[in-house]
């Protein structure tokens, strides 16, 4: 493609079934390099908003020009030429976790790719290298987005959207490994598949005093304990039990002496919901319960809320098209995957039609079966190829859906 090879152009010369077969063949030639890249990325993870070396390694691996988006993400340009643009996304950041594995390419510091982002990046690099080797074949223009800061705030996806990078985009495709699905199965379900997530803090103010004289104090700790238990009970009775939602507290603290009432106590947690109205209900419910219970104890309560990711919504047409194309690349479908986990890919759902697939790695870990974000989470190298195939199936499926639309 000469000077044009930074651009990933598809034309109508080849039907999508033939395209899928040819991309799969080309991908097999890219996988050894992708596995070696995965090892490099895994051994040198970087925290959110600090993915500088990771960006440079990705640019080198794809060997194409890229645009910096929001100052930290990479978007490889697509020359649309009146074709719809399809974005394939992978995340770049690691987690502040000390790795506990025995491979030679383990991370030696206190940062780890414990959520599969190393696999996602390596798989997407392989997929895009295969795409770039193919002459005009699909009626869409494909580009890769390597996104910063999926794991912490401020959200990288939100910053990408605010920068206008997805304006006019026809579809955004993502794929994430997940140990709760069997190895080789891919879930591509329509509708909400990940929950919206918000974080909150409840602070109760009472009056300090001696525990021998409770009538002379206002017990902030007892008030807060009632709030913690009541919020979860009231939430369970206020939301349709068939709607996915979770209210959880992650910490509670207050006081230092066993014989003294502290003047204040606080607790913090998260609320998650798949439904927008349920999210609104839970937000107001927590504040109302906290205020009412605190008043009953003669205390005051205040709630601080940090808005997190919106629910991640899969476009039904993209989901159906991907399920149709996944067997073409040797992956199985049929297992549903929805969870109250969250992903800032949900911000993309608010800006463009999106599809997030989940690739099962249950039984494909190098150590014991463990969850995401565990110090021992380590998919085997075969997962790199499976992720790459899922990206390609999503791309071909998006071509089925978007290929007849103008850019």
CSV table of N, CA and C in Angstrom, one decimal, residues 276-345:
chain,number,residue,atom,x,y,z
A,276,UNK,N,-31.0,2.8,33.7
A,276,UNK,CA,-30.8,4.2,34.0
A,276,UNK,C,-31.7,4.7,35.1
A,277,UNK,N,-33.0,4.3,35.1
A,277,UNK,CA,-33.9,4.8,36.1
A,277,UNK,C,-33.5,4.2,37.5
A,278,UNK,N,-33.1,2.9,37.5
A,278,UNK,CA,-32.7,2.3,38.8
A,278,UNK,C,-31.4,3.0,39.3
A,279,UNK,N,-30.6,3.5,38.5
A,279,UNK,CA,-29.4,4.2,38.9
A,279,UNK,C,-29.8,5.5,39.6
A,280,UNK,N,-30.8,6.2,39.0
A,280,UNK,CA,-31.3,7.4,39.6
A,280,UNK,C,-31.9,7.1,41.0
A,281,UNK,N,-32.7,6.0,41.0
A,281,UNK,CA,-33.4,5.7,42.3
A,281,UNK,C,-32.4,5.4,43.4
A,282,UNK,N,-31.4,4.6,43.1
A,282,UNK,CA,-30.4,4.3,44.1
A,282,UNK,C,-29.6,5.5,44.6
A,283,UNK,N,-29.3,6.4,43.7
A,283,UNK,CA,-28.6,7.6,44.2
A,283,UNK,C,-29.4,8.4,45.2
A,284,UNK,N,-30.7,8.6,44.9
A,284,UNK,CA,-31.5,9.4,45.9
A,284,UNK,C,-31.8,8.6,47.1
A,285,UNK,N,-32.0,7.2,47.0
A,285,UNK,CA,-32.4,6.4,48.1
A,285,UNK,C,-31.3,6.4,49.2
A,286,UNK,N,-30.0,6.3,48.7
A,286,UNK,CA,-28.9,6.3,49.7
A,286,UNK,C,-28.9,7.5,50.5
A,287,UNK,N,-29.0,8.7,49.9
A,287,UNK,CA,-29.0,9.9,50.6
A,287,UNK,C,-30.2,10.1,51.5
A,288,UNK,N,-31.4,9.6,51.1
A,288,UNK,CA,-32.6,9.8,51.9
A,288,UNK,C,-32.5,8.9,53.1
A,289,UNK,N,-32.1,7.6,53.0
A,289,UNK,CA,-31.9,6.7,54.1
A,289,UNK,C,-30.9,7.2,55.1
A,290,UNK,N,-29.7,7.7,54.6
A,290,UNK,CA,-28.7,8.2,55.5
A,290,UNK,C,-29.2,9.4,56.3
A,291,UNK,N,-29.9,10.3,55.6
A,291,UNK,CA,-30.3,11.5,56.3
A,291,UNK,C,-31.4,11.1,57.4
A,292,UNK,N,-32.3,10.3,57.0
A,292,UNK,CA,-33.4,10.0,58.0
A,292,UNK,C,-32.9,9.2,59.2
A,293,UNK,N,-32.0,8.2,59.0
A,293,UNK,CA,-31.5,7.4,60.1
A,293,UNK,C,-30.6,8.3,61.0
A,294,UNK,N,-29.8,9.1,60.4
A,294,UNK,CA,-28.9,10.0,61.2
A,294,UNK,C,-29.8,10.9,62.1
A,295,UNK,N,-30.8,11.5,61.5
A,295,UNK,CA,-31.7,12.3,62.3
A,295,UNK,C,-32.3,11.6,63.5
A,296,UNK,N,-32.7,10.3,63.2
A,296,UNK,CA,-33.3,9.6,64.3
A,296,UNK,C,-32.4,9.4,65.5
A,297,UNK,N,-31.1,9.4,65.2
A,297,UNK,CA,-30.0,9.3,66.3
A,297,UNK,C,-29.6,10.6,66.8
A,298,UNK,N,-30.2,11.7,66.3
A,298,UNK,CA,-29.8,13.0,66.7
A,298,UNK,C,-28.5,13.5,66.0
A,299,UNK,N,-28.2,12.9,64.9
A,299,UNK,CA,-27.0,13.2,64.2
A,299,UNK,C,-27.4,13.9,62.8
A,300,UNK,N,-26.4,14.3,62.1
A,300,UNK,CA,-26.6,14.8,60.7
A,300,UNK,C,-25.7,13.9,59.8
A,301,UNK,N,-26.2,13.8,58.6
A,301,UNK,CA,-25.5,13.0,57.6
A,301,UNK,C,-25.4,13.7,56.3
A,302,UNK,N,-24.3,13.5,55.6
A,302,UNK,CA,-24.2,14.1,54.2
A,302,UNK,C,-23.6,13.0,53.3
A,303,UNK,N,-24.0,13.1,52.1
A,303,UNK,CA,-23.5,12.1,51.1
A,303,UNK,C,-22.8,12.8,50.0
A,304,UNK,N,-21.6,12.3,49.6
A,304,UNK,CA,-20.9,12.8,48.4
A,304,UNK,C,-20.9,11.7,47.4
A,305,UNK,N,-21.2,12.0,46.1
A,305,UNK,CA,-21.3,11.1,45.1
A,305,UNK,C,-20.3,11.4,43.9
A,306,UNK,N,-19.6,10.4,43.5
A,306,UNK,CA,-18.7,10.6,42.3
A,306,UNK,C,-19.4,9.7,41.2
A,307,UNK,N,-19.8,10.4,40.1
A,307,UNK,CA,-20.4,9.7,39.0
A,307,UNK,C,-19.3,8.9,38.3
A,308,UNK,N,-19.6,7.7,38.0
A,308,UNK,CA,-18.6,6.8,37.3
A,308,UNK,C,-19.1,6.6,35.9
A,309,UNK,N,-18.9,5.4,35.4
A,309,UNK,CA,-19.2,5.0,34.1
A,309,UNK,C,-20.7,4.8,33.9
A,310,UNK,N,-21.3,5.2,32.7
A,310,UNK,CA,-22.6,4.8,32.4
A,310,UNK,C,-22.7,3.3,32.1
A,311,UNK,N,-23.9,2.8,32.0
A,311,UNK,CA,-24.1,1.4,31.6
A,311,UNK,C,-23.5,1.2,30.2
A,312,UNK,N,-23.0,0.0,30.0
A,312,UNK,CA,-22.4,-0.3,28.6
A,312,UNK,C,-23.5,-1.0,27.8
A,313,UNK,N,-23.9,-0.4,26.7
A,313,UNK,CA,-25.0,-0.9,25.9
A,313,UNK,C,-24.6,-1.4,24.6
A,314,UNK,N,-24.8,-2.6,24.3
A,314,UNK,CA,-24.5,-3.2,23.0
A,314,UNK,C,-25.6,-3.0,22.0
A,315,UNK,N,-25.2,-2.5,20.9
A,315,UNK,CA,-26.2,-2.3,19.8
A,315,UNK,C,-26.7,-3.6,19.3
A,316,UNK,N,-28.0,-3.8,19.2
A,316,UNK,CA,-28.5,-5.2,18.9
A,316,UNK,C,-28.1,-5.6,17.5
A,317,UNK,N,-28.0,-4.7,16.5
A,317,UNK,CA,-27.6,-5.2,15.2
A,317,UNK,C,-26.1,-5.6,15.1
A,318,UNK,N,-25.3,-4.8,15.8
A,318,UNK,CA,-23.8,-5.2,15.9
A,318,UNK,C,-23.7,-6.5,16.6
A,319,UNK,N,-24.4,-6.7,17.7
A,319,UNK,CA,-24.3,-8.0,18.5
A,319,UNK,C,-24.7,-9.2,17.6
A,320,UNK,N,-25.9,-9.0,16.9
A,320,UNK,CA,-26.3,-10.1,16.1
A,320,UNK,C,-25.4,-10.4,15.0
A,321,UNK,N,-24.8,-9.4,14.3
A,321,UNK,CA,-23.8,-9.6,13.2
A,321,UNK,C,-22.6,-10.3,13.7
A,322,UNK,N,-22.1,-9.9,14.9
A,322,UNK,CA,-20.9,-10.5,15.5
A,322,UNK,C,-21.1,-12.0,15.8
A,323,UNK,N,-22.3,-12.3,16.4
A,323,UNK,CA,-22.6,-13.7,16.7
A,323,UNK,C,-22.6,-14.5,15.4
A,324,UNK,N,-23.1,-13.9,14.4
A,324,UNK,CA,-23.1,-14.7,13.1
A,324,UNK,C,-21.7,-14.9,12.5
A,325,UNK,N,-20.8,-14.0,12.8
A,325,UNK,CA,-19.4,-14.1,12.2
A,325,UNK,C,-18.4,-14.8,13.1
A,326,UNK,N,-18.7,-14.9,14.4
A,326,UNK,CA,-17.7,-15.5,15.3
A,326,UNK,C,-17.3,-16.9,14.9
A,327,UNK,N,-18.3,-17.8,14.6
A,327,UNK,CA,-17.9,-19.2,14.2
A,327,UNK,C,-17.0,-19.2,13.0
A,328,UNK,N,-17.1,-18.2,12.2
A,328,UNK,CA,-16.3,-18.1,11.0
A,328,UNK,C,-14.8,-18.1,11.3
A,329,UNK,N,-14.4,-17.5,12.5
A,329,UNK,CA,-13.0,-17.5,12.9
A,329,UNK,C,-12.7,-18.5,14.0
A,330,UNK,N,-13.6,-19.5,14.2
A,330,UNK,CA,-13.3,-20.6,15.0
A,330,UNK,C,-13.7,-20.4,16.5
A,331,UNK,N,-14.5,-19.4,16.8
A,331,UNK,CA,-14.9,-19.1,18.2
A,331,UNK,C,-16.4,-19.5,18.4
A,332,UNK,N,-16.7,-19.9,19.6
A,332,UNK,CA,-18.1,-20.4,19.9
A,332,UNK,C,-18.9,-19.3,20.5
A,333,UNK,N,-20.2,-19.3,20.3
A,333,UNK,CA,-21.1,-18.3,20.9
A,333,UNK,C,-22.2,-19.0,21.5
A,334,UNK,N,-23.0,-18.3,22.2
A,334,UNK,CA,-24.2,-18.9,22.9
A,334,UNK,C,-24.3,-18.6,24.4
A,335,UNK,N,-23.1,-18.5,25.0
A,335,UNK,CA,-23.1,-18.2,26.4
A,335,UNK,C,-23.4,-16.7,26.7
A,336,UNK,N,-24.4,-16.4,27.5
A,336,UNK,CA,-24.7,-15.0,27.8
A,336,UNK,C,-23.7,-14.5,28.9
A,337,UNK,N,-23.3,-13.2,28.8
A,337,UNK,CA,-22.5,-12.6,29.8
A,337,UNK,C,-23.0,-11.2,30.1
A,338,UNK,N,-23.6,-11.0,31.2
A,338,UNK,CA,-23.9,-9.7,31.7
A,338,UNK,C,-23.5,-9.6,33.2
A,339,UNK,N,-23.0,-8.5,33.6
A,339,UNK,CA,-22.5,-8.4,35.0
A,339,UNK,C,-22.7,-7.0,35.5
A,340,UNK,N,-22.6,-6.8,36.8
A,340,UNK,CA,-22.6,-5.5,37.4
A,340,UNK,C,-21.2,-4.9,37.5
A,341,UNK,N,-20.3,-5.5,36.8
A,341,UNK,CA,-19.0,-4.9,36.6
A,341,UNK,C,-19.2,-3.7,35.7
A,342,UNK,N,-18.2,-2.8,35.6
A,342,UNK,CA,-18.3,-1.7,34.8
A,342,UNK,C,-17.1,-1.5,34.0
A,343,UNK,N,-17.2,-0.7,32.9
A,343,UNK,CA,-16.1,-0.5,32.0
A,343,UNK,C,-16.4,0.9,31.3
A,344,UNK,N,-15.4,1.8,31.2
A,344,UNK,CA,-15.7,3.1,30.7
A,344,UNK,C,-16.0,3.1,29.2
A,345,UNK,N,-16.0,1.9,28.6
A,345,UNK,CA,-16.5,1.7,27.2
A,345,UNK,C,-17.9,2.2,27.2
